[in-house]
Coordinates of C-alpha atoms in Angstrom, one line a residue:
M1 CA 14.7 101.2 86.3
N2 CA 16.9 102.8 89.0
T3 CA 16.1 106.5 89.0
N4 CA 19.5 107.3 90.7
L5 CA 21.4 106.2 87.7
P6 CA 23.4 108.8 85.7
V7 CA 21.4 110.3 82.8
E8 CA 23.3 108.4 80.1
E9 CA 22.6 105.1 82.0
A10 CA 19.0 105.9 82.7
L11 CA 18.3 105.9 79.0
V12 CA 19.8 102.4 78.6
A13 CA 17.2 99.6 78.8
S14 CA 19.3 96.5 79.5
A15 CA 21.3 95.8 82.6
S16 CA 24.1 94.2 80.7
E17 CA 24.6 97.4 78.6
R18 CA 24.5 99.7 81.8
I19 CA 27.1 97.5 83.5
R20 CA 29.2 97.4 80.3
Q21 CA 29.1 101.2 80.2
R22 CA 30.3 101.4 83.8
L23 CA 33.2 99.1 83.1
E24 CA 34.2 101.0 80.0
R25 CA 34.1 104.4 81.8
A26 CA 36.3 102.9 84.6
G27 CA 38.8 101.5 82.1
R28 CA 38.2 98.0 83.5
R29 CA 38.3 94.9 81.3
F30 CA 35.5 92.3 81.5
H31 CA 37.0 89.2 80.1
A32 CA 35.2 85.8 80.7
N33 CA 37.2 85.1 83.9
D34 CA 37.1 88.6 85.4
N35 CA 35.0 89.4 88.5
I36 CA 32.7 92.4 87.7
S37 CA 30.7 92.4 90.9
A38 CA 31.8 95.9 91.9
F39 CA 30.0 97.3 88.9
I40 CA 26.6 95.5 89.4
Q41 CA 23.9 97.4 91.3
E42 CA 21.0 96.0 93.3
G43 CA 18.4 94.3 91.2
E44 CA 20.6 94.0 88.1
I45 CA 21.4 90.3 88.6
A46 CA 17.7 89.5 88.2
E47 CA 17.7 91.6 85.0
I48 CA 20.7 89.9 83.6
K49 CA 19.0 86.4 84.1
A50 CA 15.9 87.7 82.3
E51 CA 18.0 89.1 79.5
V52 CA 20.0 85.9 79.1
E53 CA 16.8 83.9 79.1
S54 CA 15.4 86.0 76.3
H55 CA 18.5 85.5 74.2
L56 CA 18.7 81.8 74.9
K57 CA 15.1 81.4 73.6
Q58 CA 16.3 82.9 70.4
V59 CA 19.3 80.4 70.3
L60 CA 16.8 77.5 70.8
R61 CA 14.7 79.0 68.0
A62 CA 17.7 79.2 65.7
L63 CA 18.4 75.5 66.4
V64 CA 14.9 74.8 65.2
I65 CA 13.7 73.5 68.6
D66 CA 10.0 74.0 69.3
T67 CA 10.0 75.1 72.8
D68 CA 6.3 76.0 72.8
S69 CA 5.0 72.4 72.3
D70 CA 8.0 70.4 73.5
H71 CA 7.4 69.9 77.2
N72 CA 11.1 69.0 77.7
T73 CA 12.2 72.4 76.6
N74 CA 9.4 74.8 77.7
D75 CA 11.5 76.2 80.5
T76 CA 15.1 75.3 79.2
A77 CA 16.0 78.9 78.5
Q78 CA 15.0 80.0 82.0
R79 CA 16.8 77.1 83.6
V80 CA 20.0 77.6 81.7
A81 CA 20.0 81.4 82.4
K82 CA 19.7 80.7 86.1
M83 CA 22.4 78.0 85.9
F84 CA 24.9 80.3 84.2
V85 CA 24.4 83.4 86.4
D86 CA 23.8 81.7 89.9
E87 CA 26.1 78.7 89.5
V88 CA 28.4 77.9 86.7
F89 CA 29.6 81.6 86.1
R90 CA 28.8 82.8 89.6
G91 CA 32.3 83.8 90.3
R92 CA 32.0 86.7 87.9
Y93 CA 29.0 88.3 89.6
V94 CA 29.5 88.0 93.3
P95 CA 32.2 89.6 95.6
V96 CA 35.0 87.5 97.0
P97 CA 33.7 85.4 99.9
K98 CA 34.5 86.5 103.4
V99 CA 37.6 84.7 104.7
T100 CA 38.5 85.0 108.3
E101 CA 42.2 85.3 108.7
F102 CA 44.2 84.3 111.9
P103 CA 47.7 85.5 112.9
N104 CA 50.4 82.8 113.0
A105 CA 50.6 82.9 116.8
E106 CA 52.7 79.7 117.0
R107 CA 55.0 80.7 114.2
L108 CA 54.2 77.6 112.2
N109 CA 56.7 77.1 109.4
E110 CA 56.2 73.5 108.2
L111 CA 54.6 72.3 105.0
M112 CA 50.9 72.2 105.0
I113 CA 48.8 70.6 102.2
V114 CA 45.1 71.1 101.5
G115 CA 43.3 68.9 99.0
P116 CA 42.0 67.5 96.9
I117 CA 39.5 70.3 96.5
K118 CA 36.8 69.5 93.9
V119 CA 36.9 71.8 90.9
R120 CA 33.9 72.8 88.7
S121 CA 34.6 75.2 86.0
A122 CA 33.8 75.9 82.3
C123 CA 36.0 76.2 79.2
S124 CA 35.8 79.7 77.8
H125 CA 36.2 78.3 74.2
H126 CA 33.2 76.0 74.1
L127 CA 31.4 76.6 77.5
C128 CA 31.9 72.9 78.2
P129 CA 32.4 71.6 81.9
I130 CA 35.9 71.3 83.4
L131 CA 35.8 68.9 86.4
G132 CA 38.8 68.1 88.5
R133 CA 40.8 68.5 91.6
V134 CA 43.2 71.1 93.2
W135 CA 45.9 70.6 95.8
V136 CA 47.4 73.5 97.7
G137 CA 50.8 73.5 99.4
I138 CA 51.6 76.3 101.9
L139 CA 54.9 77.0 103.7
P140 CA 53.9 79.6 106.1
N141 CA 56.2 82.0 108.0
E142 CA 55.7 83.9 111.3
H143 CA 54.0 86.8 109.5
S144 CA 51.6 84.6 107.5
N145 CA 47.9 84.9 107.8
L146 CA 46.4 81.5 108.4
I147 CA 42.9 80.8 107.0
G148 CA 40.5 78.0 107.8
L149 CA 40.4 74.8 105.7
S150 CA 36.9 75.4 104.4
K151 CA 38.1 78.8 103.1
Y152 CA 40.5 77.3 100.6
A153 CA 37.5 75.5 99.1
R154 CA 35.4 78.7 99.1
L155 CA 38.1 80.7 97.4
C156 CA 38.7 77.9 94.9
E157 CA 35.0 77.8 94.0
W158 CA 34.8 81.6 93.6
I159 CA 37.8 81.6 91.2
M160 CA 36.8 78.5 89.2
S161 CA 33.1 79.4 88.7
R162 CA 33.9 81.4 85.6
P163 CA 34.5 80.6 81.9
Q164 CA 38.3 80.2 81.5
I165 CA 41.2 78.1 80.6
Q166 CA 42.9 75.9 83.3
E167 CA 46.2 77.6 83.1
E168 CA 44.9 81.0 83.9
A169 CA 42.5 79.7 86.6
V170 CA 45.4 78.1 88.6
T171 CA 47.4 81.3 88.3
M172 CA 44.5 83.4 89.5
L173 CA 43.9 81.1 92.5
A174 CA 47.7 81.3 93.3
N175 CA 47.6 85.1 93.2
E176 CA 44.6 85.2 95.6
L177 CA 46.2 82.9 98.1
Q178 CA 49.6 84.6 97.9
E179 CA 48.0 87.9 98.7
R180 CA 46.0 86.6 101.6
V181 CA 48.4 84.2 103.3
K182 CA 51.7 85.7 102.3
P183 CA 53.7 82.4 102.8
D184 CA 57.3 81.7 102.2
G185 CA 56.2 79.2 99.6
L186 CA 53.1 78.4 97.7
A187 CA 52.4 75.4 95.4
L188 CA 49.3 74.5 93.5
V189 CA 48.5 71.5 91.3
M190 CA 45.4 71.1 89.3
E191 CA 44.3 68.0 87.5
A192 CA 41.0 68.1 85.4
D193 CA 38.9 66.5 82.8
H194 CA 37.8 68.9 79.9
F195 CA 34.5 67.9 78.4
C196 CA 35.4 69.9 75.2
M197 CA 37.7 66.9 74.7
H198 CA 35.0 64.3 75.6
W199 CA 32.0 65.8 73.7
R200 CA 33.6 67.2 70.5
G201 CA 36.7 67.1 68.4
V202 CA 38.8 64.1 69.1
K203 CA 36.3 62.8 71.6
D204 CA 39.0 61.4 73.9
D205 CA 37.7 60.2 77.2
E206 CA 41.0 59.3 78.8
S207 CA 43.0 62.6 78.5
V208 CA 43.3 64.9 81.6
M209 CA 45.2 68.1 82.0
T210 CA 47.6 68.7 84.9
N211 CA 49.4 71.9 85.6
S212 CA 51.1 73.5 88.5
V213 CA 52.2 76.9 90.0
M214 CA 55.3 77.0 92.2
R215 CA 56.3 80.1 94.1
G216 CA 58.8 81.2 96.6
A217 CA 60.4 78.3 98.5
F218 CA 58.7 75.7 96.3
L219 CA 60.4 77.3 93.2
K220 CA 63.8 77.6 94.8
D221 CA 64.0 74.5 96.9
S222 CA 63.8 71.2 94.8
S223 CA 63.6 69.0 97.9
L224 CA 60.6 70.9 99.2
R225 CA 59.0 70.6 95.8
R226 CA 59.7 66.9 95.7
E227 CA 58.2 66.5 99.3
F228 CA 55.0 68.2 98.2
L229 CA 54.6 66.1 95.0
S230 CA 55.5 62.9 96.8
L231 CA 52.9 63.5 99.5
L232 CA 50.3 64.0 96.7
S233 CA 51.3 60.8 95.1
R234 CA 51.1 58.7 98.3
K235 CA 47.8 60.2 99.4
N236 CA 45.9 60.6 96.2
N237 CA 47.4 58.3 93.6
F238 CA 48.5 61.4 91.8

Protein backbone atom coordinates (compact mmCIF):
# COMPACT_ATOMS: atom_id res chain seq x y z
CA MET A 1 0.00 0.00 0.00
CA ASN A 2 1.22 3.54 -0.77
CA THR A 3 2.52 5.00 2.52
CA ASN A 4 2.12 8.56 1.18
CA LEU A 5 -1.67 8.24 1.15
CA PRO A 6 -3.81 10.33 3.52
CA VAL A 7 -4.56 8.53 6.79
CA GLU A 8 -8.17 7.79 5.84
CA GLU A 9 -7.05 6.28 2.51
CA ALA A 10 -4.22 4.26 4.02
CA LEU A 11 -6.80 2.32 6.01
CA VAL A 12 -8.71 1.33 2.87
CA ALA A 13 -7.63 -1.99 1.39
CA SER A 14 -9.03 -1.80 -2.12
CA ALA A 15 -7.82 0.52 -4.86
CA SER A 16 -11.34 1.00 -6.17
CA GLU A 17 -12.54 2.33 -2.81
CA ARG A 18 -9.54 4.67 -2.44
CA ILE A 19 -10.19 6.11 -5.90
CA ARG A 20 -13.90 6.41 -5.14
CA GLN A 21 -13.12 8.37 -1.97
CA ARG A 22 -10.86 10.80 -3.89
CA LEU A 23 -13.58 11.37 -6.46
CA GLU A 24 -16.22 11.98 -3.80
CA ARG A 25 -13.99 14.39 -1.85
CA ALA A 26 -13.36 16.33 -5.05
CA GLY A 27 -17.08 16.40 -5.87
CA ARG A 28 -16.42 14.67 -9.18
CA ARG A 29 -18.85 12.24 -10.72
CA PHE A 30 -17.68 8.85 -11.95
CA HIS A 31 -20.34 7.69 -14.37
CA ALA A 32 -19.60 4.84 -16.76
CA ASN A 33 -18.43 7.19 -19.53
CA ASP A 34 -16.38 9.56 -17.33
CA ASN A 35 -12.59 9.67 -17.44
CA ILE A 36 -11.19 9.25 -13.91
CA SER A 37 -7.47 9.00 -14.74
CA ALA A 38 -6.58 12.11 -12.71
CA PHE A 39 -7.64 10.30 -9.54
CA ILE A 40 -5.68 7.08 -10.13
CA GLN A 41 -2.22 6.77 -8.59
CA GLU A 42 0.76 4.72 -9.71
CA GLY A 43 0.24 0.99 -9.30
CA GLU A 44 -3.51 1.21 -8.77
CA ILE A 45 -4.44 0.02 -12.26
CA ALA A 46 -2.84 -3.34 -11.48
CA GLU A 47 -4.79 -3.43 -8.21
CA ILE A 48 -8.04 -2.67 -10.03
CA LYS A 49 -7.45 -5.54 -12.46
CA ALA A 50 -6.79 -7.94 -9.58
CA GLU A 51 -9.94 -6.74 -7.82
CA VAL A 52 -12.08 -7.09 -10.95
CA GLU A 53 -10.66 -10.58 -11.52
CA SER A 54 -11.63 -11.59 -7.98
CA HIS A 55 -15.19 -10.35 -8.42
CA LEU A 56 -15.53 -11.98 -11.84
CA LYS A 57 -14.57 -15.32 -10.31
CA GLN A 58 -17.54 -14.89 -8.00
CA VAL A 59 -19.79 -14.03 -10.96
CA LEU A 60 -18.74 -17.23 -12.72
CA ARG A 61 -19.29 -19.16 -9.51
CA ALA A 62 -22.79 -17.67 -9.23
CA LEU A 63 -23.44 -18.84 -12.80
CA VAL A 64 -22.52 -22.36 -11.61
CA ILE A 65 -19.47 -22.62 -13.87
CA ASP A 66 -16.71 -24.86 -12.56
CA THR A 67 -13.64 -22.79 -13.33
CA ASP A 68 -11.37 -25.18 -11.42
CA SER A 69 -11.79 -28.25 -13.61
CA ASP A 70 -13.00 -26.58 -16.84
CA HIS A 71 -9.83 -25.84 -18.82
CA ASN A 72 -11.75 -23.37 -21.01
CA THR A 73 -12.61 -21.10 -18.08
CA ASN A 74 -9.59 -21.53 -15.79
CA ASP A 75 -8.29 -18.06 -16.63
CA THR A 76 -11.48 -16.41 -17.89
CA ALA A 77 -11.80 -13.99 -14.95
CA GLN A 78 -8.22 -12.81 -15.43
CA ARG A 79 -8.65 -12.40 -19.19
CA VAL A 80 -11.91 -10.48 -18.86
CA ALA A 81 -10.51 -8.19 -16.15
CA LYS A 82 -7.53 -7.34 -18.37
CA MET A 83 -9.83 -6.81 -21.36
CA PHE A 84 -12.11 -4.44 -19.44
CA VAL A 85 -9.38 -2.29 -17.89
CA ASP A 86 -6.72 -2.29 -20.64
CA GLU A 87 -8.93 -2.32 -23.72
CA VAL A 88 -12.73 -2.10 -23.71
CA PHE A 89 -12.99 0.54 -20.93
CA ARG A 90 -9.48 1.95 -21.30
CA GLY A 91 -10.79 5.45 -22.02
CA ARG A 92 -11.90 5.76 -18.39
CA TYR A 93 -8.50 5.05 -16.88
CA VAL A 94 -5.89 6.76 -19.07
CA PRO A 95 -5.36 10.48 -19.76
CA VAL A 96 -6.29 12.00 -23.09
CA PRO A 97 -3.68 11.04 -25.73
CA LYS A 98 -1.13 13.66 -26.70
CA VAL A 99 -2.32 15.50 -29.78
CA THR A 100 0.05 17.82 -31.63
CA GLU A 101 -1.72 20.92 -32.86
CA PHE A 102 -0.54 23.13 -35.72
CA PRO A 103 -1.51 26.73 -36.50
CA ASN A 104 -3.58 27.27 -39.62
CA ALA A 105 -0.71 29.06 -41.40
CA GLU A 106 -2.38 28.94 -44.83
CA ARG A 107 -5.72 30.14 -43.38
CA LEU A 108 -7.57 27.13 -44.75
CA ASN A 109 -11.33 27.57 -44.67
CA GLU A 110 -12.68 24.77 -46.85
CA LEU A 111 -14.63 21.71 -45.80
CA MET A 112 -12.49 18.80 -44.61
CA ILE A 113 -13.89 15.31 -43.91
CA VAL A 114 -12.17 12.57 -41.92
CA GLY A 115 -13.55 9.05 -41.91
CA PRO A 116 -14.81 6.52 -41.67
CA ILE A 117 -13.08 5.98 -38.33
CA LYS A 118 -13.73 2.54 -36.86
CA VAL A 119 -15.64 2.65 -33.58
CA ARG A 120 -15.43 0.07 -30.79
CA SER A 121 -17.41 0.82 -27.68
CA ALA A 122 -19.74 -0.88 -25.19
CA CYS A 123 -23.34 -0.32 -24.23
CA SER A 124 -23.58 0.80 -20.61
CA HIS A 125 -26.94 -0.95 -20.23
CA HIS A 126 -25.78 -4.52 -20.96
CA LEU A 127 -22.00 -4.16 -21.54
CA CYS A 128 -22.50 -5.51 -25.06
CA PRO A 129 -20.25 -4.36 -27.95
CA ILE A 130 -21.03 -1.33 -30.10
CA LEU A 131 -19.22 -1.52 -33.44
CA GLY A 132 -19.45 1.10 -36.13
CA ARG A 133 -18.00 4.09 -37.95
CA VAL A 134 -17.64 7.84 -37.38
CA TRP A 135 -17.23 10.63 -39.92
CA VAL A 136 -15.98 14.09 -38.91
CA GLY A 137 -16.54 17.27 -40.89
CA ILE A 138 -14.44 20.34 -40.07
CA LEU A 139 -14.79 23.87 -41.45
CA PRO A 140 -11.66 25.58 -40.10
CA ASN A 141 -10.95 29.29 -39.82
CA GLU A 142 -7.68 31.19 -39.67
CA HIS A 143 -7.53 30.79 -35.89
CA SER A 144 -8.23 27.04 -35.87
CA ASN A 145 -5.70 24.53 -34.57
CA LEU A 146 -5.15 21.80 -37.13
CA ILE A 147 -4.43 18.25 -35.91
CA GLY A 148 -3.01 15.27 -37.78
CA LEU A 149 -5.31 12.70 -39.36
CA SER A 150 -4.29 9.90 -37.02
CA LYS A 151 -5.11 12.08 -34.02
CA TYR A 152 -8.81 12.06 -34.91
CA ALA A 153 -8.72 8.28 -34.63
CA ARG A 154 -6.83 8.42 -31.32
CA LEU A 155 -9.27 10.89 -29.77
CA CYS A 156 -12.18 8.84 -31.08
CA GLU A 157 -10.77 5.65 -29.53
CA TRP A 158 -10.19 7.42 -26.19
CA ILE A 159 -13.78 8.66 -26.05
CA MET A 160 -15.37 5.46 -27.34
CA SER A 161 -13.46 3.01 -25.10
CA ARG A 162 -15.97 3.39 -22.28
CA PRO A 163 -19.38 1.97 -21.39
CA GLN A 164 -21.93 4.46 -22.74
CA ILE A 165 -24.81 5.16 -25.05
CA GLN A 166 -24.17 6.27 -28.62
CA GLU A 167 -25.92 9.63 -28.33
CA GLU A 168 -23.69 10.73 -25.46
CA ALA A 169 -20.51 9.32 -27.02
CA VAL A 170 -20.91 11.42 -30.19
CA THR A 171 -21.58 14.56 -28.15
CA MET A 172 -18.49 13.96 -26.00
CA LEU A 173 -16.33 13.52 -29.10
CA ALA A 174 -17.79 16.70 -30.59
CA ASN A 175 -16.98 18.62 -27.40
CA GLU A 176 -13.37 17.39 -27.44
CA LEU A 177 -12.84 18.32 -31.10
CA GLN A 178 -14.59 21.68 -30.71
CA GLU A 179 -12.31 22.59 -27.81
CA ARG A 180 -9.13 21.58 -29.66
CA VAL A 181 -9.76 22.73 -33.23
CA LYS A 182 -12.10 25.69 -32.61
CA PRO A 183 -13.55 25.54 -36.15
CA ASP A 184 -16.29 27.65 -37.65
CA GLY A 185 -18.25 24.44 -38.16
CA LEU A 186 -18.15 20.90 -36.82
CA ALA A 187 -20.19 17.90 -37.98
CA LEU A 188 -20.15 14.32 -36.76
CA VAL A 189 -22.09 11.30 -37.97
CA MET A 190 -21.90 7.93 -36.26
CA GLU A 191 -23.37 4.66 -37.56
CA ALA A 192 -23.13 1.57 -35.36
CA ASP A 193 -24.36 -1.94 -34.69
CA HIS A 194 -25.47 -2.56 -31.12
CA PHE A 195 -24.98 -6.13 -30.01
CA CYS A 196 -27.57 -5.73 -27.26
CA MET A 197 -29.98 -5.82 -30.24
CA HIS A 198 -28.25 -8.86 -31.79
CA TRP A 199 -27.71 -11.02 -28.70
CA ARG A 200 -30.80 -10.34 -26.60
CA GLY A 201 -34.31 -8.91 -26.68
CA VAL A 202 -35.62 -8.70 -30.23
CA LYS A 203 -32.43 -10.28 -31.65
CA ASP A 204 -32.56 -8.06 -34.73
CA ASP A 205 -29.41 -8.42 -36.85
CA GLU A 206 -30.33 -5.73 -39.39
CA SER A 207 -30.89 -2.61 -37.29
CA VAL A 208 -28.18 0.03 -37.00
CA MET A 209 -28.26 3.33 -35.17
CA THR A 210 -27.21 6.54 -36.90
CA ASN A 211 -26.99 9.91 -35.21
CA SER A 212 -25.30 13.23 -35.85
CA VAL A 213 -24.05 16.37 -34.16
CA MET A 214 -23.98 19.63 -36.14
CA ARG A 215 -22.44 22.80 -34.76
CA GLY A 216 -21.65 26.28 -35.96
CA ALA A 217 -21.76 26.69 -39.73
CA PHE A 218 -23.10 23.16 -40.27
CA LEU A 219 -26.09 23.98 -38.09
CA LYS A 220 -26.78 27.36 -39.68
CA ASP A 221 -25.92 26.66 -43.34
CA SER A 222 -28.14 23.98 -44.91
CA SER A 223 -26.11 23.91 -48.13
CA LEU A 224 -22.90 23.14 -46.20
CA ARG A 225 -24.72 20.43 -44.28
CA ARG A 226 -26.01 18.91 -47.54
CA GLU A 227 -22.50 19.00 -49.04
CA PHE A 228 -21.09 17.13 -46.05
CA LEU A 229 -23.82 14.46 -46.10
CA SER A 230 -23.68 14.06 -49.87
CA LEU A 231 -19.93 13.46 -49.79
CA LEU A 232 -20.45 10.74 -47.20
CA SER A 233 -23.09 9.13 -49.37
CA ARG A 234 -20.89 9.23 -52.46
CA LYS A 235 -17.75 7.90 -50.79
CA ASN A 236 -19.08 5.46 -48.20
CA ASN A 237 -22.52 4.35 -49.44
CA PHE A 238 -23.88 6.09 -46.34
